[in-house]
Amino acid sequence: MLNESLKFPKADILVIDDTPENLNLLSAMLTEQGYKVRSVTKGSTGLRGANAVPPDLILLDVNMPEMNGYEVCQNLKANDRTREIPVIFISALGDVLDKIKAFAVGGVDYITKPFQLEEVLARIENHLTIRQLQQQLQAQNQQLQQEIHDRTKAEEKFAKVFRSSPNPIAIATVSEARFLDVNPSFLRISGYSLEEVIGHTATELDLGKNTVAFAQKIQLLPENGSLYNQEFEFSTKSGEVKIILISMELIDLAGVPCALLIVNDITERKRLENEFISLVSHELRTPLTSTMGALDLLGAGQLGTLTQQGQKVLSIATTNTERLMRLVNDILDLERMKSGKIFMRKAKCNVAELLITATEAMQAMADKLQVQLIVNPLTVELWADADRLIQTLTNLLSNGIKFSEPGDRVWIGAIVSESKTVESPENQHSLTKKNYPPNYVLITIQDEGRGIPEDKLQIIFERFQQVDASDSRNKGGTGLGLAICRNIVQQHNGKIWVQSILGEGSTFYVLLPLTD
Ligand code: ADP
C-alpha cells in the first residue's frame, strides 16, 4: 500500500544536476520527505521539463557542462511559464559560487555541499511557503482587480441609467431627507438647477404641500421598508402643481443610509381620469334620475300593488340607486369645487347654530345605529358659507356614527383660540407658513369607534380612499366625503386633519379663521 505522502505529494521539485550521486542523494532525501521529485542531468532537459510541467521549485547545480546553472536560471526567468518558479542554487565543495550572480539571475537561495539534510529541507520549505503565499496574494489581487472592474462597470451602468432615465430620480439622505443627487429628468420636471437642489430638503425648496409627510416617509424608510407608488403633490419652481407617484428604496452610499427615489409624473393621466369620471357621471345622472322616478312611482303603488317580495326588491333597488346617485353627485360636486366652479357664499354665521343644525341632521342616523350624539355649542361669529360647513360637519358626524358600535358616543364641539395654542405640530407648521389670522375656531368631532390606522391618516382625505375596501359596500359611503370636506375647508383658508388610535376612536379637527 502506498503511503499518504506518495499518494498526495507535498510539492513537485525539479532537480537539475550533472552529478548522478548528487541527484540520487537529493532525490532519495526529498522523496523520503513526501515530495514528488523529477531529476535531470542537463540544463537543457531541465528547461524543457520545467516548461512542459512547471514544478513548484527547482534545485539547480551551478557547475554543469554545456549550459551552466546561471544560464539555465536566466532562461527560466525569461520564460513567462517558468519565471515565478523559485530556484535554489547548489554548489559542490570547492566550486566557487558567485552568490551575487546567483541572486542577480533570479535565484532565491543557495545550498552548498555537503548537504545538511535539515538545512536543505528548511530552505526548500521556506521557499515553497513564500511561493505559496505569493500565489495566494496574486490570486487575491486578481480577484480584487476583477471585483473593482465589475463594480466600476456596475457603477457606470447605474450612472448611465441614472442620467438618461426618462423618470425623475433623486437620492436623499435618510437622516435629514436632503438631496444628494438628482438626474436631468428631475431637474426638467422641477424647473430647478442642480446647484439649487443639491444639499436642500423638499421643504426648503417648497416642493409642494406634502413635503413634511414626504420627509417623514424618507426618515421612516429603515423602519418601514420600501415604499411603492405613493401619491404626492409636487410644486415646480414656477409654481405649477403636478401629481406624482414616488417609489422609495433604502440604499447604502459609502456607509450613509440614503433613499433612492423614483418619480412618476401622472398629472396628465389624472387629468384624463378626472375628465373621464366627470363625463361618465354627467352621462349617468339623467338615466339615474329617471330610474329614481320610476322606482318612486312603483313604490307609491300607482302602477299596481306590489307583493311583499316585490316591495323588498324595490327597496333594495331604491337603496342602491340612491347610493349611486350620491356617488355621482359627490363626484360632480368635488369636480366643480376643484375646478373652481363652486364659489363659497360666505356670510356671518354662528358656530353654535352650525353645530346644532349638523347634529340635528344626523340625529335620525345616530338613533338608528344607537349612537349617542353630544353637542357642545359655542357661540361665536364666523365668516363662512354655512351650507357648505354644515355639509362638512354632517359628513364628519356621519362617519363618526358609521364607524362606531351601538352604545358609543360621538361629540361635536368648538373652541376659539390663538394660533399658537393649537397643539398639532402639522397645524402649527401651516399656520406660521401661511400666516393665518390670529383668531380662529377649532371644531372637533370625536368618536369612540374603530379608529384609523396611522398610515391611512392622511390618504383618507384623498378621493376614493377608504381604510377598508369593503367600507363603501358595508357602510354605504362613497370614499369622497373627506375629499369634499377638505376642499370646502381649504376654500375657507382652513385646515382639516385627524388623530386616531386604532380600536379607541378618532378625532377630526376643522380649523377655520373667524374672519375672511
Ligand atoms: P366614506 O363615504 O367611505 O365615508 P369618506 O371620504 O368620508 O368616505 O371617508 C373615507 C374613509 O375614511 C372611510 O371609508 C373610512 O374607511 C375612513 N374613516 C372616515 N372617518 C372615519 C371615522 N370616524 N372612523 C373610522 N374610519 C373613518
XYZ file of C-alpha atoms and ligand atoms in Angstrom:
543
model
C 0.000 0.000 0.000
C 1.209 3.484 -0.896
C 1.951 5.774 1.963
C -0.133 9.019 2.184
C 2.710 11.333 1.179
C 3.240 9.452 -2.077
C -0.418 9.498 -2.959
C -0.594 13.265 -2.322
C 2.977 14.629 -2.755
C 3.786 17.811 -0.843
C 5.202 19.621 -3.848
C 6.770 18.977 -7.241
C 10.542 19.588 -7.179
C 12.808 19.542 -10.220
C 16.478 18.750 -9.506
C 18.962 19.679 -12.252
C 22.473 18.349 -11.505
C 25.059 16.725 -13.747
C 26.490 14.636 -10.898
C 24.443 11.400 -10.628
C 25.455 10.865 -6.962
C 24.120 14.277 -6.024
C 20.968 13.651 -7.963
C 20.380 10.314 -6.308
C 21.104 11.655 -2.889
C 18.804 14.679 -3.200
C 16.123 12.665 -4.924
C 16.072 9.982 -2.232
C 16.139 12.580 0.526
C 13.229 14.570 -0.886
C 11.123 11.570 -1.902
C 11.541 10.296 1.627
C 10.043 13.588 2.858
C 6.996 13.189 0.635
C 7.979 15.435 -2.287
C 7.461 14.477 -5.895
C 10.921 14.635 -7.432
C 11.912 14.893 -11.078
C 15.687 14.746 -11.713
C 17.646 15.579 -14.850
C 21.341 15.873 -15.511
C 21.327 18.526 -18.223
C 20.297 22.156 -18.132
C 18.512 21.982 -21.497
C 16.479 18.918 -20.415
C 15.647 20.687 -17.190
C 14.373 23.744 -19.123
C 12.166 21.546 -21.329
C 10.759 19.696 -18.325
C 10.084 22.929 -16.444
C 8.356 24.394 -19.466
C 6.238 21.272 -20.076
C 5.047 20.917 -16.472
C 6.233 23.817 -14.301
C 7.434 22.440 -10.924
C 6.876 24.196 -7.587
C 10.622 24.614 -7.003
C 13.914 23.955 -8.810
C 17.211 22.830 -7.268
C 19.856 23.860 -9.760
C 23.517 22.911 -9.884
C 25.826 25.825 -10.655
C 28.549 23.965 -12.496
C 27.346 21.941 -15.426
C 28.832 21.381 -18.896
C 27.100 22.890 -21.952
C 24.845 25.232 -20.019
C 25.763 26.251 -16.502
C 23.272 26.927 -13.699
C 23.278 30.723 -14.153
C 22.354 30.373 -17.815
C 19.621 27.861 -17.030
C 18.248 30.241 -14.424
C 18.332 33.159 -16.851
C 16.390 31.093 -19.369
C 13.844 30.135 -16.744
C 13.333 33.780 -15.770
C 12.967 34.801 -19.410
C 10.029 32.482 -19.916
C 6.561 33.507 -18.687
C 5.645 29.934 -17.826
C 8.668 29.384 -15.588
C 9.516 32.890 -14.385
C 7.853 32.599 -10.999
C 9.339 29.205 -10.028
C 11.754 29.648 -7.088
C 15.285 28.470 -7.984
C 17.748 27.337 -5.284
C 21.348 27.007 -6.457
C 23.505 24.028 -5.409
C 27.243 24.296 -5.405
C 29.669 21.473 -4.811
C 32.500 21.676 -2.323
C 35.353 23.514 -3.920
C 33.098 25.175 -6.517
C 33.184 28.910 -6.485
C 29.640 30.115 -6.064
C 29.130 33.632 -7.271
C 26.369 34.499 -4.817
C 25.821 37.939 -6.251
C 25.413 36.472 -9.710
C 23.137 33.736 -8.346
C 20.754 36.353 -6.947
C 21.189 38.643 -9.945
C 19.977 35.986 -12.389
C 16.909 35.358 -10.229
C 17.918 32.676 -7.703
C 16.194 32.868 -4.357
C 18.732 30.948 -2.283
C 21.739 28.638 -2.435
C 22.927 25.434 -0.713
C 26.480 24.248 -0.554
C 27.624 20.675 -0.408
C 27.965 18.586 1.631
C 24.227 18.798 2.255
C 22.843 19.157 5.729
C 19.511 17.374 5.446
C 17.693 19.733 7.885
C 19.104 22.802 6.252
C 18.137 21.709 2.725
C 14.632 20.831 3.871
C 14.231 24.046 5.851
C 15.279 26.153 2.856
C 13.012 24.242 0.499
C 10.062 24.534 2.909
C 10.759 28.183 3.348
C 10.711 28.991 -0.345
C 7.732 26.797 -1.031
C 5.824 28.680 1.660
C 6.910 32.016 0.251
C 5.871 30.881 -3.216
C 2.541 29.653 -1.917
C 1.897 32.947 -0.163
C 2.886 34.786 -3.308
C 0.440 32.703 -5.327
C -2.305 33.359 -2.804
C -1.572 37.058 -2.923
C -1.616 37.019 -6.691
C -4.952 35.180 -6.703
C -6.426 37.614 -4.187
C -5.085 40.517 -6.135
C -6.619 39.162 -9.302
C -9.937 38.666 -7.554
C -9.785 42.217 -6.203
C -8.992 43.564 -9.638
C -11.960 41.634 -11.009
C -14.237 42.972 -8.285
C -13.067 46.533 -8.904
C -13.640 46.018 -12.600
C -17.130 44.585 -12.024
C -18.003 47.346 -9.602
C -16.784 50.068 -11.921
C -18.830 48.534 -14.714
C -21.914 48.361 -12.446
C -21.398 51.961 -11.334
C -21.006 53.086 -14.918
C -24.201 51.250 -15.777
C -26.060 52.809 -12.830
C -24.710 56.257 -13.696
C -25.907 55.808 -17.279
C -29.370 54.669 -16.152
C -29.490 57.485 -13.575
C -28.512 60.174 -16.097
C -30.628 59.018 -19.016
C -33.718 57.712 -17.201
C -36.904 59.328 -18.503
C -38.222 59.045 -14.936
C -37.047 61.656 -12.456
C -34.697 60.022 -9.919
C -33.293 61.524 -6.728
C -31.052 60.336 -3.914
C -31.632 61.832 -0.474
C -30.114 61.213 2.943
C -32.333 59.287 5.324
C -31.297 61.349 8.354
C -32.404 64.751 7.052
C -34.067 63.933 3.724
C -31.550 66.200 1.959
C -30.983 65.744 -1.769
C -27.537 64.335 -2.586
C -28.076 63.910 -6.302
C -30.880 64.201 -8.849
C -30.960 63.274 -12.521
C -31.663 65.548 -15.520
C -35.310 64.358 -15.679
C -35.780 65.525 -12.101
C -34.355 68.937 -12.986
C -36.618 69.102 -16.047
C -39.812 68.360 -14.113
C -38.907 70.623 -11.166
C -37.507 73.551 -13.126
C -34.598 73.871 -10.673
C -30.875 73.692 -11.442
C -28.615 71.051 -9.884
C -26.965 73.653 -7.624
C -30.358 74.799 -6.353
C -31.409 71.257 -5.407
C -28.277 69.578 -4.010
C -27.955 69.863 -0.245
C -31.550 71.061 0.218
C -34.701 69.398 1.508
C -38.046 69.290 -0.283
C -39.439 71.608 2.396
C -36.667 74.164 1.877
C -37.383 74.107 -1.856
C -41.144 74.215 -1.165
C -41.784 71.283 -3.495
C -45.469 71.045 -2.577
C -47.745 70.918 0.387
C -46.878 67.337 1.418
C -43.158 67.950 1.961
C -43.304 67.255 5.702
C -45.059 63.932 5.097
C -42.578 63.224 2.311
C -39.579 63.803 4.611
C -41.192 61.573 7.243
C -41.590 58.766 4.713
C -37.857 59.002 3.924
C -36.846 59.068 7.573
C -39.031 56.058 8.373
C -37.663 54.065 5.434
C -35.255 51.931 7.545
C -38.165 51.049 9.851
C -40.997 50.649 7.345
C -39.105 49.334 4.305
C -39.606 50.237 0.656
C -42.481 52.403 -0.468
C -44.261 51.952 -3.773
C -46.217 54.469 -5.813
C -47.189 56.871 -3.064
C -49.095 59.844 -4.468
C -47.850 63.365 -3.732
C -48.498 66.855 -4.993
C -45.378 68.426 -6.424
C -44.848 72.166 -6.955
C -42.374 73.117 -9.637
C -40.153 76.196 -9.387
C -42.651 78.138 -11.485
C -45.483 77.160 -9.108
C -47.131 74.610 -11.411
C -48.681 71.785 -9.386
C -48.124 68.245 -10.620
C -49.358 64.919 -9.310
C -46.567 62.405 -8.908
C -46.130 58.850 -7.697
C -42.974 58.214 -5.669
C -41.343 54.846 -5.010
C -38.535 54.710 -2.452
C -35.851 52.159 -1.749
C -33.256 52.223 1.040
C -29.676 52.195 -0.290
C -26.260 52.479 1.315
C -23.882 55.049 -0.152
C -20.411 54.660 1.356
C -21.951 53.776 4.712
C -24.563 56.573 4.618
C -28.156 55.315 4.565
C -29.929 57.012 1.668
C -33.267 56.888 -0.107
C -33.388 56.185 -3.813
C -36.495 57.969 -5.071
C -38.092 57.191 -8.413
C -40.764 59.593 -9.545
C -43.589 59.065 -11.989
C -45.416 62.135 -13.260
C -49.108 61.210 -13.520
C -50.522 64.738 -13.882
C -51.824 64.124 -17.389
C -53.173 60.681 -16.523
C -55.003 62.179 -13.528
C -56.459 64.946 -15.665
C -57.786 62.445 -18.176
C -59.075 60.253 -15.358
C -60.897 63.202 -13.805
C -62.317 64.207 -17.158
C -63.472 60.660 -17.759
C -65.061 60.351 -14.304
C -66.900 63.632 -14.613
C -68.039 62.807 -18.143
C -69.368 59.432 -17.073
C -71.028 60.991 -14.032
C -72.799 63.579 -16.170
C -73.983 60.890 -18.537
C -75.201 58.751 -15.624
C -77.194 61.472 -13.963
C -80.060 61.653 -16.465
C -80.859 57.900 -16.637
C -80.416 57.647 -12.876
C -82.918 60.444 -12.250
C -85.419 58.716 -14.474
C -84.788 55.362 -12.742
C -85.406 57.049 -9.375
C -88.657 58.499 -10.734
C -89.757 55.077 -11.944
C -88.920 53.475 -8.597
C -90.873 56.213 -6.799
C -93.886 55.503 -8.980
C -93.640 51.797 -8.235
C -93.240 52.454 -4.525
C -96.261 54.790 -4.434
C -98.401 51.948 -5.799
C -99.504 53.989 -8.780
C -98.725 51.159 -11.143
C -100.447 48.458 -9.166
C -99.879 46.906 -5.772
C -96.649 45.080 -5.227
C -96.385 41.788 -3.384
C -94.348 41.723 -0.176
C -91.471 40.181 -2.118
C -91.837 42.908 -4.762
C -91.663 45.604 -2.040
C -88.445 44.056 -0.739
C -86.840 44.002 -4.194
C -87.994 47.566 -4.798
C -86.459 48.683 -1.510
C -83.095 47.120 -2.462
C -83.261 48.772 -5.888
C -84.096 52.139 -4.304
C -81.251 51.936 -1.742
C -78.709 51.079 -4.424
C -79.965 53.694 -6.862
C -79.802 56.303 -4.102
C -76.220 55.240 -3.364
C -75.281 55.514 -6.997
C -76.958 58.914 -7.186
C -74.985 60.028 -4.104
C -71.769 58.863 -5.704
C -72.496 60.679 -8.963
C -73.467 63.852 -7.102
C -70.352 63.688 -4.900
C -68.101 63.236 -7.916
C -69.647 66.161 -9.717
C -69.600 68.279 -6.555
C -65.927 67.619 -5.992
C -65.041 68.160 -9.608
C -66.860 71.504 -9.661
C -65.150 72.569 -6.434
C -61.744 71.612 -7.733
C -62.221 73.446 -10.974
C -63.414 76.478 -9.024
C -66.929 76.358 -10.476
C -68.437 76.399 -6.991
C -67.969 79.588 -5.021
C -68.284 79.730 -1.291
C -71.130 82.087 -0.459
C -69.692 83.486 2.710
C -71.710 85.402 5.272
C -71.765 85.948 9.018
C -72.879 82.769 10.760
C -72.878 81.422 14.272
C -70.727 78.402 15.058
C -73.274 77.168 17.654
C -76.007 77.149 15.016
C -73.821 75.242 12.574
C -73.038 72.579 15.170
C -76.655 72.222 16.244
C -78.013 72.095 12.674
C -75.478 69.444 11.688
C -76.235 67.390 14.807
C -79.995 67.595 14.192
C -79.489 66.443 10.615
C -77.627 63.370 11.825
C -79.818 62.561 14.831
C -82.015 60.074 12.967
C -78.995 58.125 11.736
C -77.455 58.152 15.222
C -80.699 56.865 16.753
C -80.933 54.122 14.152
C -77.412 52.928 14.925
C -77.871 53.541 18.681
C -75.034 56.026 18.880
C -75.309 58.944 21.294
C -74.661 62.395 19.813
C -73.333 65.027 22.231
C -73.052 68.637 21.093
C -71.158 71.388 22.921
C -72.192 74.511 21.030
C -70.039 77.628 21.120
C -71.499 80.995 20.373
C -69.046 82.790 18.179
C -69.408 84.517 14.840
C -67.721 83.132 11.799
C -67.430 84.386 8.226
C -68.254 81.309 6.151
C -70.566 79.506 3.754
C -72.958 77.991 6.304
C -74.429 75.372 3.950
C -71.029 74.075 2.922
C -69.803 73.956 6.523
C -72.932 72.086 7.578
C -72.227 69.666 4.702
C -68.702 69.202 6.121
C -69.838 68.704 9.706
C -72.665 66.320 8.792
C -70.220 64.241 6.779
C -67.783 64.073 9.702
C -70.611 63.244 12.115
C -71.958 60.624 9.714
C -68.510 58.972 9.573
C -68.223 59.108 13.372
C -71.595 57.392 13.707
C -70.988 54.903 10.860
C -67.729 53.641 12.262
C -68.980 53.330 15.876
C -70.708 50.494 17.686
C -74.151 50.716 19.324
C -73.746 52.396 22.735
C -70.763 54.501 21.614
C -70.754 58.296 21.784
C -69.858 60.974 19.250
C -69.035 64.508 20.414
C -69.014 67.715 18.428
C -67.674 70.905 19.964
C -65.630 74.015 19.266
C -63.080 76.310 20.862
C -61.720 79.678 19.878
C -58.056 80.098 20.405
C -54.929 81.920 19.386
C -52.974 80.212 16.633
C -50.073 79.470 18.959
C -52.160 77.438 21.384
C -53.279 74.782 18.910
C -51.456 71.603 19.660
C -50.853 69.997 16.314
C -47.294 70.268 15.015
C -48.526 69.903 11.461
C -51.061 72.590 12.056
C -48.573 74.984 13.637
C -46.315 74.499 10.670
C -49.045 75.536 8.261
C -50.119 78.406 10.416
C -46.717 80.038 10.517
C -46.137 79.263 6.857
C -49.415 80.553 5.509
C -49.830 83.329 8.094
C -53.352 82.695 9.227
C -55.192 85.481 11.052
C -54.596 85.248 14.796
C -58.133 84.191 15.776
C -59.804 81.088 14.521
C -62.214 78.435 15.627
C -61.247 74.809 16.058
C -64.161 72.425 15.642
C -63.640 68.872 16.849
C -65.681 65.771 16.040
C -64.677 62.906 18.280
C -65.842 59.304 18.289
C -65.169 56.064 20.173
C -65.318 53.951 17.036
C -62.895 51.580 15.336
C -60.172 54.183 14.713
C -57.962 54.713 11.668
C -54.541 53.105 11.123
C -51.592 55.510 11.292
C -50.619 55.039 7.634
C -54.131 55.985 6.444
C -54.496 59.195 8.441
C -53.503 61.363 5.515
C -54.707 59.464 2.499
C -58.334 59.101 3.614
C -58.673 62.761 2.587
C -57.912 61.737 -0.999
C -60.660 60.713 -3.431
C -61.940 57.138 -3.125
C -59.536 56.328 -0.298
C -61.028 54.092 2.339
C -59.387 52.200 5.163
C -61.110 49.052 4.094
C -62.158 48.291 0.525
C -65.461 46.972 1.854
C -66.302 50.258 3.623
C -68.312 51.653 0.751
C -70.358 48.453 0.416
C -70.873 47.844 4.126
C -71.262 51.408 5.315
C -72.858 52.910 2.212
C -70.133 55.551 1.699
C -68.538 56.732 -1.499
C -64.986 57.454 -0.324
C -65.449 61.040 -1.457
C -66.824 62.651 1.705
C -63.493 63.643 3.265
C -62.115 64.867 -0.062
C -65.141 67.175 -0.325
C -64.742 68.270 3.331
C -61.093 69.097 2.742
C -61.935 71.106 -0.326
C -64.602 73.117 1.487
C -62.307 73.757 4.454
C -59.459 74.801 2.171
C -61.742 77.212 0.358
C -62.287 78.827 3.773
C -58.485 79.075 4.193
C -58.786 76.463 6.898
C -57.300 73.114 7.608
C -58.660 69.667 8.377
C -56.821 66.731 9.894
C -57.402 63.698 12.066
C -55.813 62.000 15.030
C -56.757 58.463 15.883
C -55.956 55.438 17.995
C -56.926 52.114 16.482
C -59.731 50.495 18.422
C -60.225 53.573 20.630
C -61.606 56.208 18.292
C -60.813 59.189 16.115
C -60.903 62.973 16.423
C -61.326 65.102 13.319
C -60.217 68.739 13.601
C -61.526 71.566 11.440
C -59.634 74.809 11.871
C -61.245 77.928 10.404
C -60.304 81.588 10.533
C -63.075 83.626 12.130
C -62.773 86.401 9.587
C -62.097 86.331 5.880
P -66.915 57.321 3.041
O -68.022 57.761 2.152
O -66.391 55.963 2.718
O -67.222 57.519 4.473
P -65.005 59.399 3.467
O -64.126 60.122 2.498
O -65.933 60.222 4.282
O -65.751 58.307 2.628
O -64.082 58.544 4.406
C -63.058 57.777 3.837
C -62.704 56.599 4.707
O -62.053 57.037 5.895
C -63.879 55.797 5.208
O -64.329 54.875 4.237
C -63.281 55.097 6.417
O -62.523 53.970 5.967
C -62.346 56.159 6.975
N -62.997 56.966 8.039
C -63.511 58.210 7.916
N -63.982 58.655 9.099
C -63.772 57.673 9.995
C -64.030 57.511 11.396
N -64.616 58.471 12.118
N -63.648 56.351 11.983
C -63.028 55.366 11.263
N -62.765 55.464 9.942
C -63.115 56.585 9.316
